[in-house]
Short mmCIF file of C-alpha atoms in Angstrom, two decimals:
data_model
loop_
_atom_site.label_atom_id
_atom_site.label_comp_id
_atom_site.label_asym_id
_atom_site.label_seq_id
_atom_site.Cartn_x
_atom_site.Cartn_y
_atom_site.Cartn_z
CA MET A 1 179.13 81.50 67.40
CA ASN A 2 178.56 81.99 70.43
CA THR A 3 175.63 79.02 70.76
CA ILE A 4 178.30 77.17 69.06
CA ARG A 5 181.44 78.32 71.91
CA THR A 6 178.41 77.61 74.46
CA HIS A 7 177.65 74.26 73.60
CA SER A 8 181.03 73.10 73.39
CA ARG A 9 181.92 74.23 77.13
CA MET A 10 179.49 72.06 77.50
CA THR A 11 180.37 69.05 76.21
CA ARG A 12 183.63 68.79 77.54
CA LEU A 13 181.89 69.19 80.58
CA ARG A 14 179.73 66.33 80.48
CA GLY A 15 183.12 64.77 79.45
CA SER A 16 184.92 65.76 82.51
CA ILE A 17 182.24 64.90 85.02
CA GLY A 18 181.72 61.24 82.89
CA ALA A 19 185.55 60.96 83.13
CA ILE A 20 185.58 61.30 87.08
CA ALA A 21 182.35 59.26 87.65
CA LEU A 22 184.51 56.76 86.22
CA VAL A 23 186.93 57.21 88.61
CA LEU A 24 185.50 57.76 91.04
CA LEU A 25 183.63 54.28 90.53
CA ALA A 26 186.77 52.17 89.54
CA ILE A 27 188.20 53.67 93.40
CA SER A 28 184.98 52.85 95.15
CA SER A 29 184.86 48.93 92.92
CA LEU A 30 189.04 48.63 94.50
CA ALA A 31 187.85 49.88 97.30
CA SER A 32 184.51 47.55 98.21
CA LEU A 33 186.83 44.35 96.88
CA LEU A 34 189.67 45.24 99.29
CA MET A 35 186.96 45.52 102.18
CA VAL A 36 185.82 42.29 100.99
CA GLN A 37 189.77 41.01 101.11
CA THR A 38 189.74 41.98 104.04
CA LEU A 39 186.75 40.11 106.01
CA LEU A 40 188.05 37.37 103.96
CA ASP A 41 191.46 37.07 105.29
CA HIS A 42 189.94 38.47 108.99
CA GLN A 43 187.67 35.20 108.18
CA ARG A 44 190.67 32.36 107.42
CA ILE A 45 192.70 34.70 110.57
CA ASN A 46 190.06 34.09 112.57
CA LYS A 47 189.37 30.20 111.61
CA ARG A 48 192.66 29.70 112.21
CA ARG A 49 192.93 31.49 115.39
CA ARG A 50 190.10 29.43 116.30
CA GLU A 51 191.11 25.20 114.77
CA LEU A 52 194.56 26.22 116.34
CA ALA A 53 193.19 27.09 119.94
CA ARG A 54 191.14 23.45 119.01
CA ALA A 55 195.09 21.07 118.93
CA PHE A 56 195.73 23.64 121.97
CA TYR A 57 192.87 22.43 123.69
CA ALA A 58 193.19 18.74 122.37
CA ALA A 59 196.57 18.10 123.40
CA GLU A 60 195.55 19.52 126.52
CA GLY A 61 193.07 17.06 126.60
CA GLY A 62 196.01 14.17 126.42
CA VAL A 63 197.66 15.07 129.28
CA ALA A 64 194.38 15.53 131.19
CA GLN A 65 193.47 11.81 130.01
CA VAL A 66 197.25 10.55 131.29
CA LEU A 67 196.32 12.20 134.64
CA HIS A 68 192.63 10.14 134.98
CA TRP A 69 194.26 6.27 133.63
CA ALA A 70 196.40 7.26 136.26
CA ASN A 71 193.95 8.18 139.24
CA TYR A 72 192.07 4.74 137.36
CA PRO A 73 194.34 2.78 135.64
CA ALA A 74 191.51 0.36 134.55
CA ASP A 75 190.16 2.76 132.72
CA TYR A 76 193.05 2.33 130.60
CA THR A 77 191.94 -0.73 128.90
CA ALA A 78 194.91 -1.44 126.85
CA ASP A 79 196.95 -2.60 129.85
CA SER A 80 195.23 -1.96 133.31
CA ASN A 81 198.29 -3.13 135.09
CA MET A 82 200.58 -0.22 133.23
CA PHE A 83 199.64 2.52 135.71
CA ALA A 84 198.62 0.98 138.78
CA THR A 85 201.23 1.25 141.98
CA SER A 86 202.40 -1.82 143.43
CA GLY A 87 201.80 -2.06 146.67
CA SER A 88 205.24 -1.56 148.04
CA ALA A 89 205.41 0.34 151.59
CA SER A 90 207.66 3.46 149.88
CA ALA A 91 205.93 7.11 148.04
CA ASP A 92 208.29 7.20 145.43
CA TYR A 93 207.93 6.76 142.46
CA ASN A 94 210.35 4.13 140.81
CA SER A 95 209.16 2.28 144.16
CA GLN A 96 205.29 1.93 143.36
CA PHE A 97 204.88 2.61 139.43
CA THR A 98 207.30 -0.65 137.95
CA ASN A 99 204.81 -1.57 135.47
CA LEU A 100 204.71 2.78 134.03
CA ILE A 101 208.30 2.84 133.88
CA SER A 102 209.25 -0.72 132.72
CA ALA A 103 206.67 0.65 129.30
CA ILE A 104 208.87 4.22 129.03
CA GLY A 105 211.94 2.24 128.35
CA SER A 106 214.27 4.42 127.61
CA GLY A 107 212.75 5.22 123.78
CA GLY A 108 209.17 6.13 125.32
CA TYR A 109 206.03 4.41 124.62
CA THR A 110 203.73 6.02 121.98
CA MET A 111 199.93 6.09 122.36
CA ASP A 112 199.06 6.54 118.05
CA GLU A 113 195.43 7.89 117.02
CA SER A 114 194.15 4.23 116.59
CA MET A 115 195.25 2.68 120.37
CA LEU A 116 193.28 5.96 121.46
CA ALA A 117 190.25 5.69 119.68
CA SER A 118 189.96 1.78 120.16
CA MET A 119 189.81 2.94 123.72
CA GLY A 120 187.34 5.98 123.34
CA ALA A 121 189.73 8.40 123.55
CA GLY A 122 191.05 11.00 121.43
CA ASP A 123 187.62 12.40 120.05
CA PHE A 124 186.43 15.87 121.05
CA ASP A 125 183.04 16.06 119.11
CA SER A 126 180.22 18.91 119.46
CA THR A 127 176.24 19.05 121.21
CA TYR A 128 175.35 18.96 117.69
CA ASN A 129 177.33 15.48 116.30
CA TYR A 130 180.76 17.09 114.51
CA GLN A 131 183.93 16.63 115.14
CA VAL A 132 185.69 19.68 116.89
CA SER A 133 189.41 18.35 117.34
CA GLN A 134 191.07 14.65 118.22
CA ILE A 135 193.88 14.20 119.94
CA ASN A 136 196.85 12.51 117.80
CA GLN A 137 199.24 11.36 119.50
CA ILE A 138 200.12 10.32 123.17
CA GLN A 139 204.24 9.40 124.26
CA LEU A 140 205.14 8.96 127.62
CA LEU A 141 208.89 10.48 128.06
CA SER A 142 211.80 10.06 130.62
CA ILE A 143 214.10 12.59 129.15
CA PRO A 144 212.60 16.04 126.98
CA PRO A 145 212.71 16.65 123.62
CA ALA A 146 215.85 18.22 122.11
CA GLY A 147 216.12 21.92 123.97
CA VAL A 148 213.54 21.71 126.15
CA LEU A 149 214.64 22.85 129.65
CA ALA A 150 213.40 20.28 132.23
CA PRO A 151 212.15 20.99 135.98
CA ALA A 152 214.97 19.84 138.59
CA ASP A 153 212.65 17.20 139.83
CA TYR A 154 209.58 14.90 138.06
CA ASP A 155 209.28 11.83 137.18
CA PHE A 156 208.64 11.56 133.78
CA ILE A 157 207.35 14.16 130.87
CA ILE A 158 203.50 13.88 129.01
CA ARG A 159 203.61 14.95 125.72
CA SER A 160 200.64 15.64 124.22
CA VAL A 161 199.51 15.82 120.22
CA GLY A 162 196.40 17.80 119.08
CA GLU A 163 194.45 18.15 115.69
CA SER A 164 191.56 20.43 114.18
CA PRO A 165 189.64 18.97 111.87
CA ASP A 166 191.69 21.19 109.04
CA GLY A 167 194.83 19.06 109.96
CA LEU A 168 196.63 21.62 112.21
CA GLN A 169 198.66 20.78 115.89
CA ARG A 170 199.69 21.69 118.66
CA THR A 171 202.11 19.65 120.99
CA VAL A 172 202.14 20.11 124.68
CA LEU A 173 204.61 18.58 126.83
CA ALA A 174 204.02 18.42 131.08
CA PHE A 175 206.75 17.03 133.58
CA VAL A 176 205.09 15.56 136.00
CA LYS A 177 205.67 13.72 139.67
CA VAL A 178 204.02 11.93 141.71
CA ASN A 179 202.04 13.95 144.37
CA THR A 180 203.01 13.08 147.41
CA ILE A 181 200.15 14.96 149.83
CA ILE A 182 197.68 11.51 148.84
CA SER A 183 200.49 8.70 148.66
CA ASN A 184 203.20 9.87 151.56
CA PRO A 185 202.79 7.52 154.55
CA ASN A 186 203.93 10.00 156.85
CA ILE A 187 200.16 11.81 157.18
CA ALA A 188 198.97 8.45 158.32
CA VAL A 189 196.89 8.19 161.77
CA PRO A 190 197.11 5.18 164.13
CA ALA A 191 194.64 7.07 166.74
CA ALA A 192 191.22 7.96 166.67
CA LEU A 193 193.21 11.14 168.88
CA ILE A 194 195.98 12.57 168.41
CA SER A 195 196.72 15.79 171.20
CA LEU A 196 200.43 16.71 170.40
CA ALA A 197 199.98 18.32 174.18
CA ALA A 198 197.44 17.62 176.87
CA ALA A 199 194.25 16.13 176.97
CA GLY A 200 190.34 16.20 178.96
CA ALA A 201 188.26 14.01 178.48
CA ASN A 202 185.35 14.93 180.41
CA GLY A 203 181.23 14.76 180.48
CA ASN A 204 180.91 11.54 178.92
CA ALA A 205 183.34 12.23 175.57
CA LYS A 206 184.04 8.80 174.64
CA ILE A 207 186.82 6.64 171.75
CA HIS A 208 185.60 3.52 170.22
CA TRP A 209 187.06 1.04 167.85
CA GLY A 210 190.68 3.24 168.28
CA GLU A 211 192.85 4.42 171.07
CA ALA A 212 193.39 7.81 171.92
CA TRP A 213 196.83 9.29 172.15
CA SER A 214 198.29 12.37 174.50
CA LYS A 215 201.94 13.61 175.03
CA ASP A 216 201.64 14.91 178.16
CA ASP A 217 198.88 14.19 180.65
CA PHE A 218 195.46 13.30 180.93
CA SER A 219 191.66 13.61 182.17
CA MET A 220 190.02 10.53 182.41
CA LEU A 221 186.15 10.09 182.46
CA ASN A 222 183.95 8.71 186.25
CA LYS A 223 185.20 5.01 186.74
CA SER A 224 181.06 5.02 186.36
CA GLN A 225 181.26 6.25 182.38
CA MET A 226 183.66 4.13 181.03
CA GLY A 227 182.11 0.81 181.02
CA TYR A 228 181.73 1.13 177.07
CA ALA A 229 186.18 0.69 176.88
CA GLN A 230 186.27 -2.81 178.22
CA SER A 231 183.76 -3.98 175.86
CA ASP A 232 185.25 -2.48 173.02
CA ALA A 233 188.82 -4.14 173.01
CA ASP A 234 190.43 -1.68 170.42
CA VAL A 235 189.50 1.33 173.36
CA VAL A 236 193.60 2.33 174.83
CA TYR A 237 194.35 5.58 176.28
CA ARG A 238 198.25 6.15 176.17
CA THR A 239 200.39 8.86 177.55
CA GLU A 240 203.40 10.13 177.94
CA GLY A 241 202.35 11.51 180.78
CA THR A 242 200.38 10.72 183.83
CA ILE A 243 196.47 9.67 183.45
CA ASP A 244 195.00 11.06 185.84
CA PHE A 245 192.40 9.86 187.22
CA PRO A 246 189.48 11.53 189.46
CA ASN A 247 188.84 10.97 192.72
CA ASN A 248 186.07 9.11 192.40
CA TRP A 249 188.16 5.93 190.90
CA GLN A 250 190.27 5.94 194.10
CA THR A 251 190.39 2.86 196.23
CA SER A 252 192.19 1.82 199.49
CA GLY A 253 195.28 1.32 197.79
CA GLY A 254 194.88 4.62 197.21
CA ASN A 255 194.69 7.30 194.16
CA PRO A 256 196.30 5.96 190.93
CA ASP A 257 197.01 8.95 189.15
CA VAL A 258 200.09 8.48 191.74
CA ASN A 259 201.12 6.15 190.92
CA PRO A 260 202.58 4.40 187.15
CA ALA A 261 203.17 1.31 188.39
CA LEU A 262 200.62 -1.44 186.32
CA PRO A 263 198.63 -2.62 187.00
CA LEU A 264 197.19 0.63 188.38
CA PRO A 265 196.50 -0.16 191.79
CA GLY A 266 193.14 -1.38 192.91
CA ILE A 267 190.79 -1.36 189.01
CA ASP A 268 193.55 -4.84 187.91
CA GLU A 269 190.34 -5.45 185.63
CA TRP A 270 191.21 -2.54 183.48
CA ASP A 271 194.99 -3.74 182.42
CA GLY A 272 195.72 -2.81 179.09
CA ILE A 273 193.21 0.06 178.58
CA PHE A 274 195.65 3.11 180.22
CA GLU A 275 198.57 3.46 179.24
CA GLN A 276 201.29 5.75 180.68
CA PHE A 277 204.30 7.05 181.62
CA ILE A 278 205.73 5.93 177.98
CA ALA A 279 208.47 6.75 177.36
CA SER A 280 209.16 9.87 174.10
CA GLY A 281 209.87 7.20 171.11
CA THR A 282 207.57 4.90 171.20
CA LEU A 283 204.98 5.93 169.38
CA GLN A 284 204.95 7.35 165.98
CA TRP A 285 203.29 10.43 166.35
CA PRO A 286 202.23 11.47 162.41
CA ASP A 287 204.12 14.44 161.09
CA PHE A 288 201.22 16.93 160.30
CA ALA A 289 202.86 20.09 160.43
CA SER A 290 205.71 19.58 158.14
CA GLU A 291 203.28 18.96 155.42
CA TYR A 292 202.08 22.73 156.06
CA GLN A 293 203.52 23.79 152.10
CA ALA A 294 202.48 20.76 150.45
CA PHE A 295 198.89 20.51 152.43
CA LYS A 296 198.23 24.68 150.86
CA ASN A 297 199.67 23.93 147.15
CA GLN A 298 197.36 21.07 147.38
CA ALA A 299 194.52 22.96 148.11
CA ILE A 300 195.04 26.00 146.23
CA SER A 301 195.32 23.81 142.66
CA ASN A 302 191.87 22.09 144.21
CA GLY A 303 190.40 26.02 144.59
CA ARG A 304 189.79 24.38 148.33
CA TYR A 305 192.06 26.71 149.94
CA TYR A 306 190.65 29.57 152.33
CA THR A 307 192.21 32.26 155.11
CA THR A 308 190.93 33.79 158.64
CA ASP A 309 191.85 36.60 160.15
CA SER A 310 192.57 37.81 164.14
CA SER A 311 188.64 37.34 164.51
CA GLY A 312 188.68 33.72 163.01
CA ASN A 313 186.33 34.11 160.22
CA ILE A 314 187.43 32.13 157.51
CA PHE A 315 187.46 34.03 153.74
CA LEU A 316 187.36 32.03 150.27
CA ASN A 317 188.68 34.33 147.78
CA GLY A 318 187.98 36.95 149.67
CA THR A 319 184.62 36.97 150.49
CA GLN A 320 183.61 35.16 153.89
CA VAL A 321 181.89 31.79 154.38
CA ASP A 322 180.32 30.41 157.15
CA PHE A 323 182.11 27.40 158.27
CA GLY A 324 179.39 25.37 158.89
CA THR A 325 177.10 26.00 155.11
CA GLU A 326 180.51 26.37 153.86
CA PHE A 327 182.02 22.75 154.48
CA ALA A 328 178.37 20.85 155.38
CA THR A 329 178.81 19.43 152.09
CA GLY A 330 176.88 15.90 153.25
CA HIS A 331 178.39 12.48 154.28
CA GLY A 332 176.31 10.31 152.96
CA PRO A 333 178.12 7.19 150.80
CA THR A 334 177.88 9.34 147.34
CA ASP A 335 179.34 12.20 149.32
CA PRO A 336 183.10 12.85 147.38
CA TYR A 337 185.29 13.74 149.97
CA ASP A 338 186.61 16.83 150.21
CA PHE A 339 189.94 18.59 150.62
CA VAL A 340 190.35 21.67 152.77
CA PHE A 341 192.92 24.34 153.59
CA ILE A 342 192.67 27.29 156.32
CA ASP A 343 195.29 29.04 156.93
CA THR A 344 196.89 31.40 159.85
CA ILE A 345 196.19 34.77 160.11
CA ASP A 346 199.52 35.77 158.37
CA GLY A 347 199.64 33.20 155.49
CA ASN A 348 203.05 31.95 157.32
CA PRO A 349 203.39 28.33 159.16
CA PRO A 350 201.54 28.28 162.67
CA ALA A 351 204.33 30.18 164.43
CA ALA A 352 205.66 28.27 167.93
CA ASP A 353 204.23 30.64 170.62
CA GLY A 354 200.92 30.43 167.94
CA SER A 355 200.62 34.33 167.96
CA ASN A 356 199.25 34.30 164.41
CA LEU A 357 196.59 32.12 164.37
CA ALA A 358 192.82 32.57 164.93
CA THR A 359 190.28 30.56 166.60
CA VAL A 360 187.81 29.22 165.32
CA THR A 361 184.43 28.49 166.59
CA ASN A 362 181.48 25.95 164.73
CA SER A 363 178.16 25.57 166.59
CA GLY A 364 176.34 22.92 163.29
CA ASN A 365 176.89 20.83 161.12
CA SER A 366 172.84 20.22 159.41
CA SER A 367 173.90 17.98 156.63
CA GLY A 368 177.42 16.04 158.03
CA MET A 369 181.13 17.11 156.90
CA LYS A 370 183.22 14.41 154.79
CA GLY A 371 187.36 14.68 153.54
CA VAL A 372 190.65 16.43 155.10
CA TYR A 373 190.67 19.04 156.53
CA TYR A 374 193.56 21.24 157.28
CA VAL A 375 192.70 23.68 160.65
CA ASN A 376 195.70 26.26 160.91
CA ALA A 377 193.90 27.79 163.49
CA HIS A 378 192.81 26.74 167.28
CA PHE A 379 189.17 25.27 166.65
CA ALA A 380 185.97 24.80 169.00
CA GLN A 381 182.99 23.11 167.54
CA THR A 382 180.50 23.49 170.36
CA GLY A 383 177.20 20.91 168.72
CA VAL A 384 176.45 19.42 165.03
CA GLY A 385 172.55 19.54 164.43
CA SER A 386 171.36 16.38 163.19
CA PRO A 387 172.89 15.30 160.46
CA PRO A 388 171.49 12.25 158.35
CA ALA A 389 172.64 8.83 160.21
CA LEU A 390 175.87 7.14 159.12
CA SER A 391 176.71 3.68 157.55
CA ALA A 392 180.31 3.14 159.37
CA ASP A 393 182.10 0.32 159.38
CA ASP A 394 183.71 -0.82 162.74
CA PRO A 395 187.39 -2.82 162.68
CA TYR A 396 185.02 -6.21 163.79
CA GLY A 397 183.92 -6.91 159.68
CA GLY A 398 181.06 -5.39 160.66
CA THR A 399 178.71 -1.72 159.50
CA GLU A 400 177.05 0.37 162.32
CA SER A 401 174.97 3.32 162.57
CA LEU A 402 175.59 6.36 163.94
CA SER A 403 174.42 9.35 164.44
CA LYS A 404 175.67 13.27 165.52
CA ILE A 405 178.45 12.55 163.27
CA PHE A 406 179.43 15.90 161.81
CA LEU A 407 182.59 15.04 160.47
CA ASP A 408 183.15 11.58 158.38
CA GLY A 409 187.68 11.01 157.91
CA LEU A 410 190.16 13.81 159.22
CA LEU A 411 190.45 16.81 161.38
CA TYR A 412 194.18 17.94 161.74
CA ILE A 413 193.73 20.94 163.89
CA ALA A 414 197.42 23.23 163.98
CA GLY A 415 196.61 24.61 167.62
CA GLY A 416 194.22 24.11 170.93
CA MET A 417 190.31 22.29 170.06
CA SER A 418 187.96 21.13 172.09
CA MET A 419 184.60 19.80 171.34
CA GLY A 420 181.22 19.99 173.18
CA GLY A 421 178.09 18.86 173.39
CA ASN A 422 177.48 15.70 170.58
CA ALA A 423 179.83 16.33 168.72
CA GLY A 424 180.58 12.87 166.95
CA VAL A 425 183.08 12.17 164.72
CA TYR A 426 183.90 8.81 162.30
CA GLY A 427 187.43 9.03 161.92
CA SER A 428 190.85 10.58 163.67
CA VAL A 429 191.78 13.86 165.50
CA VAL A 430 194.69 14.80 165.65
CA THR A 431 195.60 18.13 167.27
CA GLU A 432 199.06 20.19 167.65
CA GLY A 433 197.65 21.61 171.35
CA SER A 434 195.53 20.16 173.76
CA TRP A 435 191.72 18.31 173.81
CA SER A 436 189.00 18.89 175.44
CA GLY A 437 186.14 16.78 174.90
CA ASN A 438 183.41 18.24 177.06
CA GLY A 439 179.31 16.57 176.80
CA THR A 440 178.37 13.50 175.33
CA LEU A 441 181.14 13.16 171.80
CA ASP A 442 182.25 10.39 170.84
CA ILE A 443 185.10 9.59 168.27
CA TYR A 444 184.80 6.53 165.62
CA TYR A 445 188.20 4.99 164.78
CA ASN A 446 188.12 4.50 161.02
CA ALA A 447 191.40 1.57 160.55
CA ALA A 448 191.57 1.98 157.28
CA LEU A 449 192.95 5.12 157.96
CA ALA A 450 196.17 3.43 159.84
CA ALA A 451 197.39 3.36 155.78
CA GLY A 452 197.08 5.93 154.58
CA LEU A 453 194.08 8.49 153.72
CA PRO A 454 190.79 6.38 152.75
CA ILE A 455 189.88 9.00 149.28
CA ALA A 456 189.71 7.89 146.17
CA PRO A 457 192.73 10.27 145.06
CA GLY A 458 190.66 11.77 141.83
CA ASN A 459 188.81 13.43 145.13
CA VAL A 460 191.92 15.55 146.17
CA GLY A 461 193.65 15.86 143.04
CA SER A 462 196.10 13.48 141.00
CA THR A 463 197.70 10.25 141.81
CA PHE A 464 200.17 12.62 139.75
CA THR A 465 200.06 16.33 140.30
CA LEU A 466 201.81 18.67 136.51
CA VAL A 467 205.00 20.47 137.25
CA ARG A 468 205.81 22.51 134.36
CA GLN A 469 204.14 22.11 130.82
CA VAL A 470 205.57 23.57 127.67
CA ASN A 471 203.55 24.80 124.94
CA MET A 472 205.74 23.14 121.66
CA GLY A 473 203.32 24.99 119.16
CA GLY A 474 203.28 23.01 115.68
#
């Protein structure tokens, strides 16, 4: 009997273990299925996120494409005149972009997928030649869609729709405005050298192919060093103050710097090269000081914004840089124009007393600088090293190879400026404070500066600047 009972208990125990094993196996199988399902769900979610990101970046690519066409109108092959400017002297949108305004009209202008494809635009392919995303549609609008809050000031709207290979879409609205840094005629420069205070040409410092202006007195070179000006029809020295001549200009008629009459006594052969006591308001002085914030914003957007400290050190994103190394990127014909803004010590506009202006010095530019440099400091250039020769356009339709040129472009100084050694410039120098030229420096005026900045807009941003962007979703 005991043997029978023991066998029965063992049979029941084996049955219980088998049942438990089946339950555990079922649970394990269910957990595995749930895990697989979870992994598949995550994979689908991640794929959807990737596809949505691709669609969004394609939509942003549509905005960038329109900005490119505005910079280079001929690349819009559907109508090379659509983004072209009218050439009006006015810098505003309504005067400059009459063709674009006409195309947009009241109902908008649409570029569909096939139209974009015909211009070679819209498709984004991987390095392995499969499609990553595409621009499904671009619309140019004058008013935003219903429910979208527009910024206070904009010129037109870019509505761009991006699409992933799976058909997911994202839409971006970009409100854009004419970039006044590029088109504003107030930044044209009418002379090779402009000092809104006093100026002094010492040693053998000369200007060529243009004029030199000062609001206050202008100290002149020795007479023996001025012969070059008589053979350069564009050289004129003008001041609202007095032109102070050294004693070696003195003749029996008296020292010219005390007599306001022109032609100057004893130097009739120099008539037309010097003009003093010019009435205030006669010369059209450039107003760069009022462009402080606009230039600053443009430099920040292009990653070319720098700060200074009271010792005259320069910093990019908190890291100290050397002036000559940082900005001497080359001034050859294929080198792009730079666009640099160096701020005051405290990041505020220059104070009237100059208290927030550092003194920045530079003693060499081995490869030369090229571009527009807005420096909110006092500045001293003491030498240039040995930059390559520069091929420059003279005002007479020819070209000339210039040596010792450390800058091709425009240098604006919010404080005072001194130049020494053989520091040469092709373009223009403008300083709010006094200017002093020493040594054997030469400033050659680039006549293209009379009409504004002689640089392609793509080198300093876009013809249009982004005011606000809105992600509209699918």
